[in-house]
GROMACS .gro file of C-alpha atoms in nm:
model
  361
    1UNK     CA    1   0.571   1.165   3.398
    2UNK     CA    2   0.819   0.911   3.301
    3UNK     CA    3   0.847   0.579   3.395
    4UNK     CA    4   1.154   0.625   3.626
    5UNK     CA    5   0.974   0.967   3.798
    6UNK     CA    6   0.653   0.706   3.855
    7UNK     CA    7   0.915   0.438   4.032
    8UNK     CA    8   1.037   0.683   4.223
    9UNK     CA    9   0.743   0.834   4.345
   10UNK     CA   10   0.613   0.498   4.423
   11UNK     CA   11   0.906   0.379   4.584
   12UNK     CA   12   0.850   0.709   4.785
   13UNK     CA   13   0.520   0.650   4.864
   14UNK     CA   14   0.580   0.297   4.998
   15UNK     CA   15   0.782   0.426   5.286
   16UNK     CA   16   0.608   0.739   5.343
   17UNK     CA   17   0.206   0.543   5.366
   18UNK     CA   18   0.309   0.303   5.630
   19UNK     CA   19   0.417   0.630   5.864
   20UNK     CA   20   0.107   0.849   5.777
   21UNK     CA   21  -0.113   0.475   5.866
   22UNK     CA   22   0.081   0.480   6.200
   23UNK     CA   23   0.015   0.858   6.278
   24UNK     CA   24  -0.354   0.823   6.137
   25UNK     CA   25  -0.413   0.540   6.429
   26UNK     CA   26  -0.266   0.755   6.692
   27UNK     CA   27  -0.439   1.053   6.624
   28UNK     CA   28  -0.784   0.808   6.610
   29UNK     CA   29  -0.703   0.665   7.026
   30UNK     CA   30  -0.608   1.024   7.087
   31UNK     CA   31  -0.947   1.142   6.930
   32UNK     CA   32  -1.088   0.897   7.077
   33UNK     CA   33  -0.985   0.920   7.445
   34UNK     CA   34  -1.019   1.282   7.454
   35UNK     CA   35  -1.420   1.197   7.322
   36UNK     CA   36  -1.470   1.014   7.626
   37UNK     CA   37  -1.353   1.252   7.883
   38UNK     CA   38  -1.574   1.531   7.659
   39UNK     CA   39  -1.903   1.306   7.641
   40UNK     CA   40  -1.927   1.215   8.000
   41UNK     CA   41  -1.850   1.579   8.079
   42UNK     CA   42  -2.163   1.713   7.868
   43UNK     CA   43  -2.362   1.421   7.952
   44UNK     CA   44  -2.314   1.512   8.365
   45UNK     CA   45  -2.366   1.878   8.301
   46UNK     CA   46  -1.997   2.019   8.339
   47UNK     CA   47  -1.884   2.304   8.185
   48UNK     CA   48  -1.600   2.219   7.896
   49UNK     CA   49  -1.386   2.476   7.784
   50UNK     CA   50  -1.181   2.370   7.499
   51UNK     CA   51  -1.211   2.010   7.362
   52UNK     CA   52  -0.869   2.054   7.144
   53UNK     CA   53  -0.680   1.753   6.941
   54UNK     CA   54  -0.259   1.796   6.928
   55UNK     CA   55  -0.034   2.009   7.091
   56UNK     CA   56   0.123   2.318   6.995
   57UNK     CA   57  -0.029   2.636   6.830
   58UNK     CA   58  -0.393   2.619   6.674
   59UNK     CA   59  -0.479   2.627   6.347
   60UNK     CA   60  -0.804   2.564   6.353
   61UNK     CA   61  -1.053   2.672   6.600
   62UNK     CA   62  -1.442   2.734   6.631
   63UNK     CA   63  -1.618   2.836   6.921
   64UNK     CA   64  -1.959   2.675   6.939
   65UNK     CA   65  -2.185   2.727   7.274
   66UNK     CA   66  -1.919   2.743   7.542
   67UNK     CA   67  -1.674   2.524   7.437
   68UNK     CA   68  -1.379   2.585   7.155
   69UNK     CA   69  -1.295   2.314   6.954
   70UNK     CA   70  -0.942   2.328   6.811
   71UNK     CA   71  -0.724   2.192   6.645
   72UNK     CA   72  -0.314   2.206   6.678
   73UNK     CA   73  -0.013   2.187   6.504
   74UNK     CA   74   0.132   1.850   6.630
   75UNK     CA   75  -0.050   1.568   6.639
   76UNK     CA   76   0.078   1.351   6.932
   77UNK     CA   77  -0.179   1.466   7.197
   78UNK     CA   78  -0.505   1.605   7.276
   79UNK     CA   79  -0.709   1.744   7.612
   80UNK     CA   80  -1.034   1.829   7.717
   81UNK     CA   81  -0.975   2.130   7.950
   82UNK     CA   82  -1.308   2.174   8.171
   83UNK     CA   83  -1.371   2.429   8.414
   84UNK     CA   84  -1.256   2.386   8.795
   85UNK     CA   85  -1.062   2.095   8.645
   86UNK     CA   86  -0.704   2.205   8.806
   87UNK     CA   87  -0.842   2.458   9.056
   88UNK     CA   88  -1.122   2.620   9.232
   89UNK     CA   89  -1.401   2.744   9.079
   90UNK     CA   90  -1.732   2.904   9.184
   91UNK     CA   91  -1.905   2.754   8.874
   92UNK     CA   92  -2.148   2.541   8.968
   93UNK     CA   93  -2.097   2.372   8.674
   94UNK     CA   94  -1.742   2.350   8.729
   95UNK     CA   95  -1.562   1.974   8.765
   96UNK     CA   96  -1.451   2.017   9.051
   97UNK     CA   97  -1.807   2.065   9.247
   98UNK     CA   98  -1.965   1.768   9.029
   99UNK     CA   99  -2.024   1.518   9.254
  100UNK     CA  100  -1.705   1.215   9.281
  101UNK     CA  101  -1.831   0.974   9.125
  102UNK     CA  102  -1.945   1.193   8.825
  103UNK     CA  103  -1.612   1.316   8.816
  104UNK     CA  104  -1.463   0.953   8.871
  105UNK     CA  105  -1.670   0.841   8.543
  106UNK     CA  106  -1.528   1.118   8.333
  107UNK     CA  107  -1.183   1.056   8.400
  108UNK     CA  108  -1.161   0.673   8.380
  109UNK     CA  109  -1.369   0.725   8.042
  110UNK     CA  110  -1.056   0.856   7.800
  111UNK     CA  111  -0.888   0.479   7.878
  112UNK     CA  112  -1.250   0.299   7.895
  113UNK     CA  113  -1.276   0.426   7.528
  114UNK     CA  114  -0.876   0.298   7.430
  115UNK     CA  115  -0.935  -0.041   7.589
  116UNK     CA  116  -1.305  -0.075   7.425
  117UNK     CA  117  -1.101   0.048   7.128
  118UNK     CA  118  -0.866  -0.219   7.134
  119UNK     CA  119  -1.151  -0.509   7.125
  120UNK     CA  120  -1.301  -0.361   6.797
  121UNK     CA  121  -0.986  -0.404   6.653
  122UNK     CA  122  -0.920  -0.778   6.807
  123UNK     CA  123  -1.334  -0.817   6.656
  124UNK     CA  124  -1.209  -0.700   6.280
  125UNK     CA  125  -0.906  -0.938   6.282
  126UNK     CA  126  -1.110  -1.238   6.398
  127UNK     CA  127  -1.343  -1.199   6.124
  128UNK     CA  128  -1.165  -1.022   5.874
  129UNK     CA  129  -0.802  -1.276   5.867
  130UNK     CA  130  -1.018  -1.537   5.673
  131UNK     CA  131  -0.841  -1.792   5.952
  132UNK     CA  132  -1.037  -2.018   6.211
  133UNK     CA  133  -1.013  -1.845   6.531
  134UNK     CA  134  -0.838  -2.032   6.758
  135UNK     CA  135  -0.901  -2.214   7.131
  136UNK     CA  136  -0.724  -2.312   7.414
  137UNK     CA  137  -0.846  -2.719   7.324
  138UNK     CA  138  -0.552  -2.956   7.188
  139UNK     CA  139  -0.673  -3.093   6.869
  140UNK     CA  140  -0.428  -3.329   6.785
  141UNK     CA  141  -0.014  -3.400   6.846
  142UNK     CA  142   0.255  -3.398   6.606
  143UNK     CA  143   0.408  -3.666   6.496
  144UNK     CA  144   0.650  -3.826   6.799
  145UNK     CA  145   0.538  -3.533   7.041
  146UNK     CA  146   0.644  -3.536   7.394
  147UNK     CA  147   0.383  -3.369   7.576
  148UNK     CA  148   0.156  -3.665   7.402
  149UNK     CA  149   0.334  -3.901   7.626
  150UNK     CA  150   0.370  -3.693   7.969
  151UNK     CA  151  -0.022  -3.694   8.027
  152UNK     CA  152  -0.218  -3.432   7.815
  153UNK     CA  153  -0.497  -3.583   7.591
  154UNK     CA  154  -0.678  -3.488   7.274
  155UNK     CA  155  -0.922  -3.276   7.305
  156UNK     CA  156  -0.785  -3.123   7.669
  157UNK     CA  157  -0.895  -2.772   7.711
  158UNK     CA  158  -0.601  -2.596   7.899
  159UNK     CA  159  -0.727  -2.390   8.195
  160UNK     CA  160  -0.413  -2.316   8.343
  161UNK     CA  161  -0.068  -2.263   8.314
  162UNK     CA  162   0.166  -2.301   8.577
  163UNK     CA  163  -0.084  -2.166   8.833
  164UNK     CA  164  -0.219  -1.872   8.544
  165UNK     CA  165  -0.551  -1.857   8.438
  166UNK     CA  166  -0.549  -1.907   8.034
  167UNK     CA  167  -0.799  -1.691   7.855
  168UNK     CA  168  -0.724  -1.737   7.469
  169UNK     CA  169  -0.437  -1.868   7.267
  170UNK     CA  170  -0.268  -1.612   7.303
  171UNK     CA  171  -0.186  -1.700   7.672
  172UNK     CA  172  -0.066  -2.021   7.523
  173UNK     CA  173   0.233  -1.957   7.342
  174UNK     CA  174   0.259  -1.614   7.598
  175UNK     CA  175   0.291  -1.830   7.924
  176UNK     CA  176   0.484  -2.091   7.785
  177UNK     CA  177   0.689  -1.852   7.649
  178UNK     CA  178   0.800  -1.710   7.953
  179UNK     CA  179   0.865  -2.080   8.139
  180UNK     CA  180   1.244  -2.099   8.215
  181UNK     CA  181   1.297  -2.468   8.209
  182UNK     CA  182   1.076  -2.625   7.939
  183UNK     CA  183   0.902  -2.827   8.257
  184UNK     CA  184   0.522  -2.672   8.255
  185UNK     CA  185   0.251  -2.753   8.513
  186UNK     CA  186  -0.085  -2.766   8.357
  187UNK     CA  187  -0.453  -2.792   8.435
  188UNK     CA  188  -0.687  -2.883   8.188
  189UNK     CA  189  -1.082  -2.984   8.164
  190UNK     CA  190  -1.136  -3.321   8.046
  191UNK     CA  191  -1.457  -3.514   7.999
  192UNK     CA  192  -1.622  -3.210   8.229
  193UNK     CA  193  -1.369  -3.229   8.547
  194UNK     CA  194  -1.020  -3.013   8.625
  195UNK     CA  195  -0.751  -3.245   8.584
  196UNK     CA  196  -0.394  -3.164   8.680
  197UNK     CA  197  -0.123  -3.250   8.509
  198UNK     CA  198   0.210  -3.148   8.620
  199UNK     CA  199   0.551  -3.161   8.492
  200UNK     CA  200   0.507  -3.159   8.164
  201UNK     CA  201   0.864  -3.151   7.945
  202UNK     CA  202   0.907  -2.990   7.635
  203UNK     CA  203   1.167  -3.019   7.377
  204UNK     CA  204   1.363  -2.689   7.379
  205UNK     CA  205   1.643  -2.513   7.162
  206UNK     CA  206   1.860  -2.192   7.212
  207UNK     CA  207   1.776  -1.943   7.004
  208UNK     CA  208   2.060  -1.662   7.043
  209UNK     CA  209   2.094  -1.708   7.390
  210UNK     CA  210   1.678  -1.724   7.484
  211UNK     CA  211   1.535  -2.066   7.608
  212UNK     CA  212   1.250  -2.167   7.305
  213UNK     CA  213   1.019  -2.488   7.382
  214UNK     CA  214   0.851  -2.639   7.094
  215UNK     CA  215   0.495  -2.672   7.051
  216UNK     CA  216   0.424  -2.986   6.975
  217UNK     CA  217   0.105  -2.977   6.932
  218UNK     CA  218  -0.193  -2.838   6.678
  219UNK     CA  219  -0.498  -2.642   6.834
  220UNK     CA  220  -0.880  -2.680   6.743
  221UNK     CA  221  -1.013  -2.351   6.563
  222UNK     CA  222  -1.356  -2.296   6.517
  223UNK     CA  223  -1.502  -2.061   6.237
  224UNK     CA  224  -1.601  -1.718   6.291
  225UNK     CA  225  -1.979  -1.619   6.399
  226UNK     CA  226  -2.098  -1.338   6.527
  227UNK     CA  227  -2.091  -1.517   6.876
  228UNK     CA  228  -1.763  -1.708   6.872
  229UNK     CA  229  -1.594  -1.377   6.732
  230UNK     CA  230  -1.765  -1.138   7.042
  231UNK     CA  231  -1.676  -1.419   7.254
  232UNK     CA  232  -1.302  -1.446   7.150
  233UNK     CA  233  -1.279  -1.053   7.088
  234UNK     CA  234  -1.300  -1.000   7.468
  235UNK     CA  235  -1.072  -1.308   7.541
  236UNK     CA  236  -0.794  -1.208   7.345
  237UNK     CA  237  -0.806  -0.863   7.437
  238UNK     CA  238  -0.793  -0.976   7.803
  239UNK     CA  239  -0.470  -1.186   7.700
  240UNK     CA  240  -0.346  -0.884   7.571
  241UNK     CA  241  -0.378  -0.699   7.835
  242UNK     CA  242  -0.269  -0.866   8.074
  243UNK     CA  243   0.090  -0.898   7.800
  244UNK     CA  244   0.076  -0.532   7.860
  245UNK     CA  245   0.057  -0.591   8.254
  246UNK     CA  246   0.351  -0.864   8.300
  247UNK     CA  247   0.548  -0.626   8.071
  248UNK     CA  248   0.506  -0.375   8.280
  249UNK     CA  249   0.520  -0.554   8.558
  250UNK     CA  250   0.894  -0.728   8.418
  251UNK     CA  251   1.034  -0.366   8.386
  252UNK     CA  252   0.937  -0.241   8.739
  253UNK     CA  253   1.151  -0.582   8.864
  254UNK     CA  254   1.470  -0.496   8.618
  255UNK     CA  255   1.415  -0.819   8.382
  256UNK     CA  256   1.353  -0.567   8.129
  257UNK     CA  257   1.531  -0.194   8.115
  258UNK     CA  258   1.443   0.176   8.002
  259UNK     CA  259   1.618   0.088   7.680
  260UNK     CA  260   1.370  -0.141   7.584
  261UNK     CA  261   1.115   0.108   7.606
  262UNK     CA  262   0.914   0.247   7.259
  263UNK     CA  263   0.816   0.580   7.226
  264UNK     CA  264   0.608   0.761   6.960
  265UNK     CA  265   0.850   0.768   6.705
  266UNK     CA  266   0.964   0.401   6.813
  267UNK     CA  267   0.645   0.321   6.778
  268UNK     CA  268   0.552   0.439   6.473
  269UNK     CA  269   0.839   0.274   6.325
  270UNK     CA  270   0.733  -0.008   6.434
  271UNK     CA  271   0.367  -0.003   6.298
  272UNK     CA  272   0.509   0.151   5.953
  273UNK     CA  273   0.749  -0.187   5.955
  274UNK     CA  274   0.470  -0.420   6.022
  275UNK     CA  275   0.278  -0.229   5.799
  276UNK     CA  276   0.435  -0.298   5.478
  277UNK     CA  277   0.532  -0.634   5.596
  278UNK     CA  278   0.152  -0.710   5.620
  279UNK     CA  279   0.111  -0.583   5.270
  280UNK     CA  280   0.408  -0.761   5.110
  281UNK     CA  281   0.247  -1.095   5.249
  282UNK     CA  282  -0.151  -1.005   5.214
  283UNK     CA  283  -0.196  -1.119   5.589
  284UNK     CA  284  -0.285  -0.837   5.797
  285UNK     CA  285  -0.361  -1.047   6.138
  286UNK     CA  286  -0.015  -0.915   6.267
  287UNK     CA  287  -0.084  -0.534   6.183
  288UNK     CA  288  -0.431  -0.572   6.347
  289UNK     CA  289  -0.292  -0.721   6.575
  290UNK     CA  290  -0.026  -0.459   6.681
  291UNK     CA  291  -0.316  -0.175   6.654
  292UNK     CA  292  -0.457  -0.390   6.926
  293UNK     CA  293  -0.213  -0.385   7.168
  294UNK     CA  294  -0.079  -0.057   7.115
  295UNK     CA  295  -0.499   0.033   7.186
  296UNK     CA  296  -0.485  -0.139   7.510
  297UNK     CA  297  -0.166  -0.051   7.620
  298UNK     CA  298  -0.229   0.353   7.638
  299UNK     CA  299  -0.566   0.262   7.735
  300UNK     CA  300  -0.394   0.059   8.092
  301UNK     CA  301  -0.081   0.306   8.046
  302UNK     CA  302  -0.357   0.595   8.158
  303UNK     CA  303  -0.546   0.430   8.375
  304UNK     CA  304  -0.246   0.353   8.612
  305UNK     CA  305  -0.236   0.510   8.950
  306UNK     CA  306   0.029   0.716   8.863
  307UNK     CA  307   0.075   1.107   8.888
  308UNK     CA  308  -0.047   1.282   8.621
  309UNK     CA  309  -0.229   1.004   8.400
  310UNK     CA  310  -0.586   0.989   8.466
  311UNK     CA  311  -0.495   0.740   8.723
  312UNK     CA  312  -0.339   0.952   8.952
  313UNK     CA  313  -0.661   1.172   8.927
  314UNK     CA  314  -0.908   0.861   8.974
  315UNK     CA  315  -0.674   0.753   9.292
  316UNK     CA  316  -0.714   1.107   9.458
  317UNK     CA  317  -1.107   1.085   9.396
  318UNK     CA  318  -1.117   0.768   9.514
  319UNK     CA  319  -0.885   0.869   9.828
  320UNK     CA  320  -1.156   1.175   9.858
  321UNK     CA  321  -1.444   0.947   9.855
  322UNK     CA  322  -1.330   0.724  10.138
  323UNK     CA  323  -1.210   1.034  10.366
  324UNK     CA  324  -1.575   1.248  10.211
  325UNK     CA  325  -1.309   1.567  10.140
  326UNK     CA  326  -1.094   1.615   9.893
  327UNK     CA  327  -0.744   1.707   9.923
  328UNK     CA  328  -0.686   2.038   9.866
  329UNK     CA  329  -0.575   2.129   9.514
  330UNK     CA  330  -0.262   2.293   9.612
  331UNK     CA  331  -0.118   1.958   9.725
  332UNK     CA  332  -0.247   1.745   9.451
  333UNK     CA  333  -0.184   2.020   9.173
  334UNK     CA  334   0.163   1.986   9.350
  335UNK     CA  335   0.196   1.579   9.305
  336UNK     CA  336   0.106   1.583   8.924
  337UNK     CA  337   0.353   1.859   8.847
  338UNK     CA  338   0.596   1.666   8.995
  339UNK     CA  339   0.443   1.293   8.815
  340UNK     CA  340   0.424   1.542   8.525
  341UNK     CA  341   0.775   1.683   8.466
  342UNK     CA  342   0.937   1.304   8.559
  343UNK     CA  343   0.671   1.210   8.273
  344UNK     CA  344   0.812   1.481   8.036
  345UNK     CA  345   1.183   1.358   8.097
  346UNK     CA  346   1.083   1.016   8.076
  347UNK     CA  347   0.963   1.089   7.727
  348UNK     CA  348   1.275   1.282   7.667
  349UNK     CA  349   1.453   0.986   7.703
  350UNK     CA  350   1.252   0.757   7.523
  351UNK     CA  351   1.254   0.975   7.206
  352UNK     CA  352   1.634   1.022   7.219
  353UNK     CA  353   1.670   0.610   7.233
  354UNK     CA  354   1.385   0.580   6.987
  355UNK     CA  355   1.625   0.830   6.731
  356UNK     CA  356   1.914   0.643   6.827
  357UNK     CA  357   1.764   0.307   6.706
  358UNK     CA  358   1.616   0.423   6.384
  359UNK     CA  359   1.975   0.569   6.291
  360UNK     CA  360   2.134   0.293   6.403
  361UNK     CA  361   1.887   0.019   6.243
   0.00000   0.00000   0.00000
């Protein structure tokens, strides 16, 4: 092979890895989602029929016991099809005669597994980035800082930021972020009480239109242990989620519109980008930490109470548990079809934008 066949094959393989890294990680929270809906299903006794990963036609399967395991052609989803799951059955073992809260269990378990997913991954970058992990406790100000002057103190530990509870850094620079004037009300522990300190001003600059305060001051880090790295783990991965559910929450209200929304293939993109970027700079805190939230967001993505996620199913079980009778399949099969098919054209136009932006980009 000559020398200009081995540059192009590596200059190939540089775009191509980042893509098959980002399609390897979805298939693994698909995998593992649909493992959680299959474990809790054998572990209470109900009958699974297929336990399949992807969509499309199989080519793979194997029947062992009663259950096929297959696997299909496109890998961008996965299901665990039980018996009784999406109509009567006679079965005893069927799901839909397991009792609700067996039923409940095996349901919420597919985003259980993405969310517990998405704190392994926080757990590898905290003690894998070679960085001190950091607190919500000011170390020390930079030089001629303002905040150093408007009543936050060394060694404060910020509990709060204008009125929301701060978990991690990462609800540091997220809350702040999000402040529209640069004036922040805090509360912070010092010397063992809750002090508050209101009215804070930061120095701010326009940056293309979008309101940026500068952080003026340094945080303390402390090295990772196993108990300051299962401690911070579960921290940031609450930050994170609740990132996911302002986002969310900041679409539903129009600050943010459908166009801003990532797909698969937008998705994917944007891994594969972050990818190489991590690689080109040998700091992979940034890719970790975009596995991370991508974890966490499917995971709270399918656990909303929304026709056809798992949700929507946990909300009718619920709904049956407090009236002790379920509704009757015809009406609920009736809701998801419809949650379903505004799902599928949802998706529809996600992709199209997501194509759109890679052509244009």
């Amino acid at each position: 092979m000559t020398a200009i066949q081995l540059m192009t094959v590596s200059a190939v393989w540089g775009k191509v890895w980042p893509i098959l890294l980002a399609i390897l990680f979805f298939g693994l929270i698909i995998i593992f989602h649909e493992l959680g809906h299959f474990v809790f299903a054998k572990l209470f006794k109900v009958q699974v029929n297929e336990f399949s990963i992807g969509m499309g036609p199989a080519f793979f399967k194997k029947k062992k016991g009663e259950t096929q395991y297959s696997l299909r052609l496109f890998p961008v989803g996965g299901y665990v099809s039980m018996e009784g799951e999406d109509d009567d059955s006679e079965n005893e073992r069927a799901f839909c005669n397991a009792k609700a809260w067996k039923r409940f269990i095996i349901i919420a378990a597919g985003g259980i597994v993405n969310l517990i997913m998405g704190v392994i991954v926080v757990a590898i970058m905290l003690s894998t980035s070679g960085n001190l992990i950091g607190t919500t406790q000011i170390n020390f100000f930079h030089k001629d800082a303002v905040t150093a002057t408007q009543g936050l103190q060394e060694k404060d530990v910020i509990k709060k930021i204008n009125g929301k509870t701060v978990f991690s850094e990462y609800d540091l620079s997220f809350l702040m972020a999000r402040d529209k004037d640069g004036i922040i009300d805090f509360v912070v522990e010092r010397n063992g009480e809750n002090v508050i300190v209101n009215g804070v001003k930061f120095d701010t600059f326009d940056n293309n239109g979008t309101l940026t305060i500068v952080y003026d001051f340094v945080i303390v880090g402390v090295e990772p242990s196993f108990l300051s790295v299962a401690k911070n783990s579960i921290l940031e991965s609450v930050s994170i989620a609740r990132i996911v559910w302002v986002s969310l929450f900041d679409l539903v209200t129009g600050q943010y519109g459908l166009s801003d929304l990532s797909g698969p293939i937008g998705t994917v993109s944007i891994i594969a980008d972050t990818a190489q970027n991590a690689v080109a700079q040998t700091d992979y805190s940034s890719l970790w930490m975009m596995l991370a939230l991508i974890a966490i967001n499917i995971g709270l993505f399918n656990l909303l109470p929304l026709p056809a996620l798992d949700g929507g199913r946990l909300f009718f079980i619920f709904i049956e548990a407090i009236r002790r009778k379920p509704i009757p399949a015809k009406y609920e099969g009736l809701i998801h079809g419809i949650g379903l098919s505004l799902l599928i054209i949802l998706m529809i136009f996600i992709t199209c934008n997501d194509i759109k932006n890679l052509i244009v980009n």
